[in-house]
Each structure stands twice: as structure tokens, then as C-alpha cells.
XYZ file of C-alpha atoms in Angstrom:
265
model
C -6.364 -102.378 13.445
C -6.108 -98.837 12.941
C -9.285 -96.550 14.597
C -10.414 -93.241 12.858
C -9.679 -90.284 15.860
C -12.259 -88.738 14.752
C -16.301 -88.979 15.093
C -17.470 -89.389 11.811
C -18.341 -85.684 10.352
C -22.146 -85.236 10.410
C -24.461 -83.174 7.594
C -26.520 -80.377 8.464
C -29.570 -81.042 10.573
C -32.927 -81.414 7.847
C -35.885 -81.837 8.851
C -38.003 -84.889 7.125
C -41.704 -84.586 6.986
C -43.371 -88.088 7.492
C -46.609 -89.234 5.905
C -48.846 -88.895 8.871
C -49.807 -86.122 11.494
C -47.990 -86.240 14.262
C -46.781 -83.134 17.116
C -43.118 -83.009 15.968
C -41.486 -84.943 12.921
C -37.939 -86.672 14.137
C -35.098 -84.459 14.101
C -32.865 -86.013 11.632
C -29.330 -85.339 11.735
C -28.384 -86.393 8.147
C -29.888 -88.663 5.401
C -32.992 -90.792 7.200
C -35.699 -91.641 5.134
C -39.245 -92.875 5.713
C -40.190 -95.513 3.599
C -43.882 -97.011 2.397
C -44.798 -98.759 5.811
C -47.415 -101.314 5.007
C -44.943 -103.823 3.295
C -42.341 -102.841 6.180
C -44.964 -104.091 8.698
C -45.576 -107.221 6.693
C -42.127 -108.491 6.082
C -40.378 -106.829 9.521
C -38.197 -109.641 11.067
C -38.477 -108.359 14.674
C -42.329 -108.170 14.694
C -42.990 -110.833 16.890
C -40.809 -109.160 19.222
C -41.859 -106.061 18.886
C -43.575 -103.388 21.148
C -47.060 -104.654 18.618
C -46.155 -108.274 18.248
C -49.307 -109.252 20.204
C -51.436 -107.573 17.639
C -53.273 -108.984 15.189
C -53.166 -108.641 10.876
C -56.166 -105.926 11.535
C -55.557 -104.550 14.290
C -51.657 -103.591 12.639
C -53.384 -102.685 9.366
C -55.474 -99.988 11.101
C -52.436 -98.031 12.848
C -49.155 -98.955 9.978
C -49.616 -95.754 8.146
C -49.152 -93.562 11.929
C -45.334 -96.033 12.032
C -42.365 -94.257 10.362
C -39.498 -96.571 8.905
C -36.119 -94.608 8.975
C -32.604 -95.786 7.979
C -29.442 -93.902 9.888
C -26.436 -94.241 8.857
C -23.064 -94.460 11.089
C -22.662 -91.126 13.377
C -26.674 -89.676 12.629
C -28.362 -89.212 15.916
C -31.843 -90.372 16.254
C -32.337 -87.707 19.169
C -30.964 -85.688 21.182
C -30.679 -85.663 25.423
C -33.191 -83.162 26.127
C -35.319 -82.844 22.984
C -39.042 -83.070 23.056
C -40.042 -86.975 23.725
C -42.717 -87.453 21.279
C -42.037 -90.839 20.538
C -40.640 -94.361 21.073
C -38.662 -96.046 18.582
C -38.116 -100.110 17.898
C -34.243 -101.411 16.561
C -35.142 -103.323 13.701
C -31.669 -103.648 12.635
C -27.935 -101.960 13.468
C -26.144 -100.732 16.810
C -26.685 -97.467 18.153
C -24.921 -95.986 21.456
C -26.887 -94.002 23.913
C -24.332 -91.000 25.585
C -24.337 -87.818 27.595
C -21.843 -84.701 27.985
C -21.256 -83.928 30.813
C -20.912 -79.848 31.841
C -17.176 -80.181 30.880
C -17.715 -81.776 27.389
C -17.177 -84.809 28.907
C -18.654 -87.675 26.483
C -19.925 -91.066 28.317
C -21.333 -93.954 26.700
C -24.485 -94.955 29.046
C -25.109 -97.977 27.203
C -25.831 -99.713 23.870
C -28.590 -101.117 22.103
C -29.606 -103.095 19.286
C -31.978 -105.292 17.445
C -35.528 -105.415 18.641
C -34.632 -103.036 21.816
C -37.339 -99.946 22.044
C -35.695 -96.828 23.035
C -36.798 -93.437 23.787
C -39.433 -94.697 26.651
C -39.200 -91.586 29.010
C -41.423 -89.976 25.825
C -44.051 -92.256 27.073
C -44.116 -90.584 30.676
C -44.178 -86.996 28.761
C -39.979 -86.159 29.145
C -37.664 -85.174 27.428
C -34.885 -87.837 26.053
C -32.578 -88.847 28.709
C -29.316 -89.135 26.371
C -28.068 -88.921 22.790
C -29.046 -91.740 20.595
C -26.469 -92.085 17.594
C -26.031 -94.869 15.401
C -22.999 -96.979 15.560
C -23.380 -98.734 12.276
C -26.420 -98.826 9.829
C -29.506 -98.854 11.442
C -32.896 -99.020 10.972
C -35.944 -98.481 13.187
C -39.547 -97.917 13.333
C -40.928 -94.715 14.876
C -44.218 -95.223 17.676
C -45.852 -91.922 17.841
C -46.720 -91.501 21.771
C -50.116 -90.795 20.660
C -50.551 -94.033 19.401
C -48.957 -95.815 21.890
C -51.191 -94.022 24.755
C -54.494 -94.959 22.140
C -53.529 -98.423 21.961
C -52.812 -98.916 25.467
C -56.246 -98.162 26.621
C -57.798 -100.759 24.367
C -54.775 -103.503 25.030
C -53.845 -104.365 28.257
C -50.898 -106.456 26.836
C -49.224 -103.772 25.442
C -48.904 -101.880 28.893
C -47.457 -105.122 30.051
C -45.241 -105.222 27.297
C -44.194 -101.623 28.178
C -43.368 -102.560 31.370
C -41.312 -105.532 31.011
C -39.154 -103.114 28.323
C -38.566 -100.529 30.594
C -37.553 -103.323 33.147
C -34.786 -104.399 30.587
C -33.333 -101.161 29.717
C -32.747 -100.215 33.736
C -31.335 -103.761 33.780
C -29.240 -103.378 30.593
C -28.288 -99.637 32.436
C -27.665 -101.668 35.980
C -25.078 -103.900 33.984
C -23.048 -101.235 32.097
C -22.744 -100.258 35.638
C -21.551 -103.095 37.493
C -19.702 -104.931 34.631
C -18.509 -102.460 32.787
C -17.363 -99.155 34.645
C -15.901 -100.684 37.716
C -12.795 -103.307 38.096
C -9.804 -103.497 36.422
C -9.081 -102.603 33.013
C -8.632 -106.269 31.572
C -11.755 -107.463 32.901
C -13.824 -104.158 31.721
C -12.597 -104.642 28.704
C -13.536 -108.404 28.260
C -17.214 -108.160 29.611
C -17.288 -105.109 26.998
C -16.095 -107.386 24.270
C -18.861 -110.432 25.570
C -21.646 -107.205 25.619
C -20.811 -106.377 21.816
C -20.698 -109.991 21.023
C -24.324 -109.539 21.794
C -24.979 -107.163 18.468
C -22.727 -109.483 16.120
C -23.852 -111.466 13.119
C -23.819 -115.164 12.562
C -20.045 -114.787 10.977
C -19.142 -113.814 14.499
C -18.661 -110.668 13.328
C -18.937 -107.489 15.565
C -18.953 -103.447 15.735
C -15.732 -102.785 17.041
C -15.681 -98.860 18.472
C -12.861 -96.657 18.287
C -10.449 -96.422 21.385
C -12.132 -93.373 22.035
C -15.178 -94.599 22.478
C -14.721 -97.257 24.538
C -12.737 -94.835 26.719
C -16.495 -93.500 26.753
C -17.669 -96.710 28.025
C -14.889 -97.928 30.304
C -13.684 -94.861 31.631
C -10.284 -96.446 30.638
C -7.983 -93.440 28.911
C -7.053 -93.910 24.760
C -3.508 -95.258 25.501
C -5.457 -98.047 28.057
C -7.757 -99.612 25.536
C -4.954 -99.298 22.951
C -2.770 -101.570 24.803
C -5.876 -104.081 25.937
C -7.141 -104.444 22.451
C -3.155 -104.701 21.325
C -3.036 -107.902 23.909
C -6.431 -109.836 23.249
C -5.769 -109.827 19.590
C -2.440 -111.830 20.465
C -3.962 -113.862 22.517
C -6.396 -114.786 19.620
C -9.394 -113.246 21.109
C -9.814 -110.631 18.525
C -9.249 -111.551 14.581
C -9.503 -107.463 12.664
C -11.743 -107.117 9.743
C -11.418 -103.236 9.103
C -11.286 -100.511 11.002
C -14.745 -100.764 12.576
C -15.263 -104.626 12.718
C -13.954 -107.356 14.326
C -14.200 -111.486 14.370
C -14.350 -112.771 18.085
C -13.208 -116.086 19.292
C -16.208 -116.767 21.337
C -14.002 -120.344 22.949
C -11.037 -117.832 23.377
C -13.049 -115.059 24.921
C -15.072 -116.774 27.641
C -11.316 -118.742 28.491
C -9.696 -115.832 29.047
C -12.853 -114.250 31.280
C -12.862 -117.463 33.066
C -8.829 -117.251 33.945
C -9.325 -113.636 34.589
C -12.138 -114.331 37.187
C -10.012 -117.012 38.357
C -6.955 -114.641 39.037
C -9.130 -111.823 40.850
């Protein structure tokens, strides 16, 4: 399987003016769109698991048209570490990364996320974004104006519960990236990286596969390192290549080779 060296090349930044009032419009890095929202509402697949899932047909109809849905394509960044947080945003669909340069140019990869994860929740508190959010593959999300978040908070308890339990799951999703993926040996980062993507895959088995680099970024593990790793697991039959940015995991092959590599620690 043969990885691009490159980042894919991104458009100029435009600026896309959504179809309600809101402080500052999302800074769009390429080609997102906002689409109608009252049918997106209707027919969106994560809704029960969404940030308004506890809300009812009236109480949604009253606050869809304030919702943004935007499509990103591989390599756009839905913000940027540092911009103005002015709102929260729920993964409908796709895989995006969330990374930070360091003073050096340094690029980590904090963590990832993916269908029906809410991101952006330092907004909430009135901060700036914590990291770079860039899509991975296609992805879609809806866009929470903080506004209406802090409105609908004060009239549902639930949803501040809601909030809470989120922001619970991202430090834990952060606290494993930690201890699972940027400390042990190579082999085993690799593998719990591998069971983390399998995670985002489809029901063909079918995963985003990054590019050495970038899981350099996540693994602290140089190019030449994951080369060699990813070289290995796909004799071993872990890894099956689809193209150059997806892959077919063994799940039975993948948790025996975890379980021997546990074994052998």
C-alpha cells in the first residue's frame, strides 16, 4: 500500500455565510456547504444520540433553522487551535483528526473522532479551540451555535447533563490516546492504534488507514517505524489494502496478535 507524502493541498480559505444570525460564520477552509436543515433534522441518523436527542418534534422544529449542516471533504479543517469558539459541532458522519504544532512545527495527532462525537466544547466555556480539527475522510456535521446551546440549557436540565457526560468522554477518549497509544513499544502502539480506527470502520470492515506520516503524529513512532509495522501486520494477515487510504482489518487476526503481544510483554 503506497501512502501519499504529502497532506492533501488545501483551497483558499472562503468564508460561507449561513442562513441564520450568528457572532462568527465557520471558517471554512475549502468547499463546505450548508444545506436546507429541516429535512437534515428529520432524517439525521445520529439524532437519538445527539447533543438534542432528548428533545422533542417541537421543541427541534423551533431551533433547526439556528443548526448549520456542512460537508468537508478530506484535508478541510473545521477550525483552527486558537480561533474564536463560537460553537460546538456534532459528527454525523466521516473521521476527522484533532492536532497541534508545536513551537518547532512539530505536528501531533491529539486524538480522533467520529460519528456522533461533539467537538469543539471549550466554545461552550467561552475559549478558544484547543487544536486543529481536519477531516480525515468525508465528513459531515451539524453546527450548535453557543448561543443556542447556553438558551436551551436554561430551559433543559438534560441537556447540561448531556454536556457533561460528553465532555467526560472526550478527556477519556484524550486519557486513552495517552496511555494506549503514545507509550510502549512500537508493535503494541501500533496495534491498539489499528483496534482505535477499527472503531470509525464500516460494516465491510473497512477502515481509514492514515499515511505513515500521520501516524508518526499519533505514535510518536518515526516514518521508517510505521513503514516496517504496517509492512509486518499485513503479512501476518492483519491488514488486507484497499487503496491508498483504506484498509480491510481482520478483526480474529487483530485481537490474536494483541493478545500474544500482551502475552509476550
Amino acid at each position: 500500500m503506497t501512502d501519499p507524502d504529502t497532506r492533501p493541498q488545501q483551497d483558499h480559505d472562503t468564508m460561507v455565510q449561513p442562513a441564520f444570525t450568528d457572532p462568527q460564520p465557520l471558517r471554512n477552509h475549502a468547499r463546505g456547504t450548508y444545506n436546507p436543515q429541516t429535512q437534515v433534522c428529520a432524517s439525521c441518523g445520529v439524532r437519538q444520540f445527539a447533543l438534542f436527542g432528548a428533545l422533542d418534534e417541537a421543541a427541534l422544529a423551533q431551533i433547526h433553522y439556528r443548526i448549520a449542516d456542512i460537508t468537508l471533504e478530506p484535508g478541510q479543517t473545521l477550525y483552527a487551535a486558537q480561533d474564536s469558539g463560537n460553537a460546538v459541532f456534532t459528527v454525523r458522519s466521516g473521521v476527522l483528526r484533532l492536532e497541534r504544532s508545536s513551537e518547532a512545527g512539530e505536528r501531533r495527532i491529539l486524538r480522533l473522532a467520529g460519528r456522533t462525537d461533539l467537538l469543539g466544547l471549550e466554545a461552550i466555556l467561552h475559549q478558544t479551540y484547543a487544536a486543529d480539527a481536519v477531516a480525515c475522510t468525508e465528513v459531515h456535521v451539524c453546527r450548535i451555535p453557543r448561543a443556542l446551546i447556553d438558551e436551551l440549557s436554561a430551559e433543559h436540565v438534560e441537556i447540561t447533563r448531556d454536556l457533561m457526560k460528553r465532555w467526560q468522554r472526550a478527556l477519556d477518549d484524550a486519557d486513552e490516546w495517552l496511555t494506549e497509544l503514545a507509550r510502549g513499544p512500537a508493535r503494541h502502539r501500533m496495534l491498539r492504534l489499528l483496534l482505535k480506527l477499527s472503531e470509525f470502520g464500516d460494516e465491510n470492515g473497512c477502515i481509514w488507514m492514515p499515511t505513515r506520516q500521520e501516524m508518526g503524529a499519533m505514535l510518536d513512532m518515526t516514518f521508517e517505524t510505521a513503514s516496517r509495522l504496517v509492512s509486518a501486520l499485513r503479512r501476518e494477515g492483519v491488514l488486507h489494502a484497499v487503496d491508498a487510504r483504506q484498509a480491510r482489518l481482520d478483526m480474529d487476526a487483530l485481537m490474536r496478535v494483541l493478545k500474544e503481544d500482551s502475552a509476550s510483554r
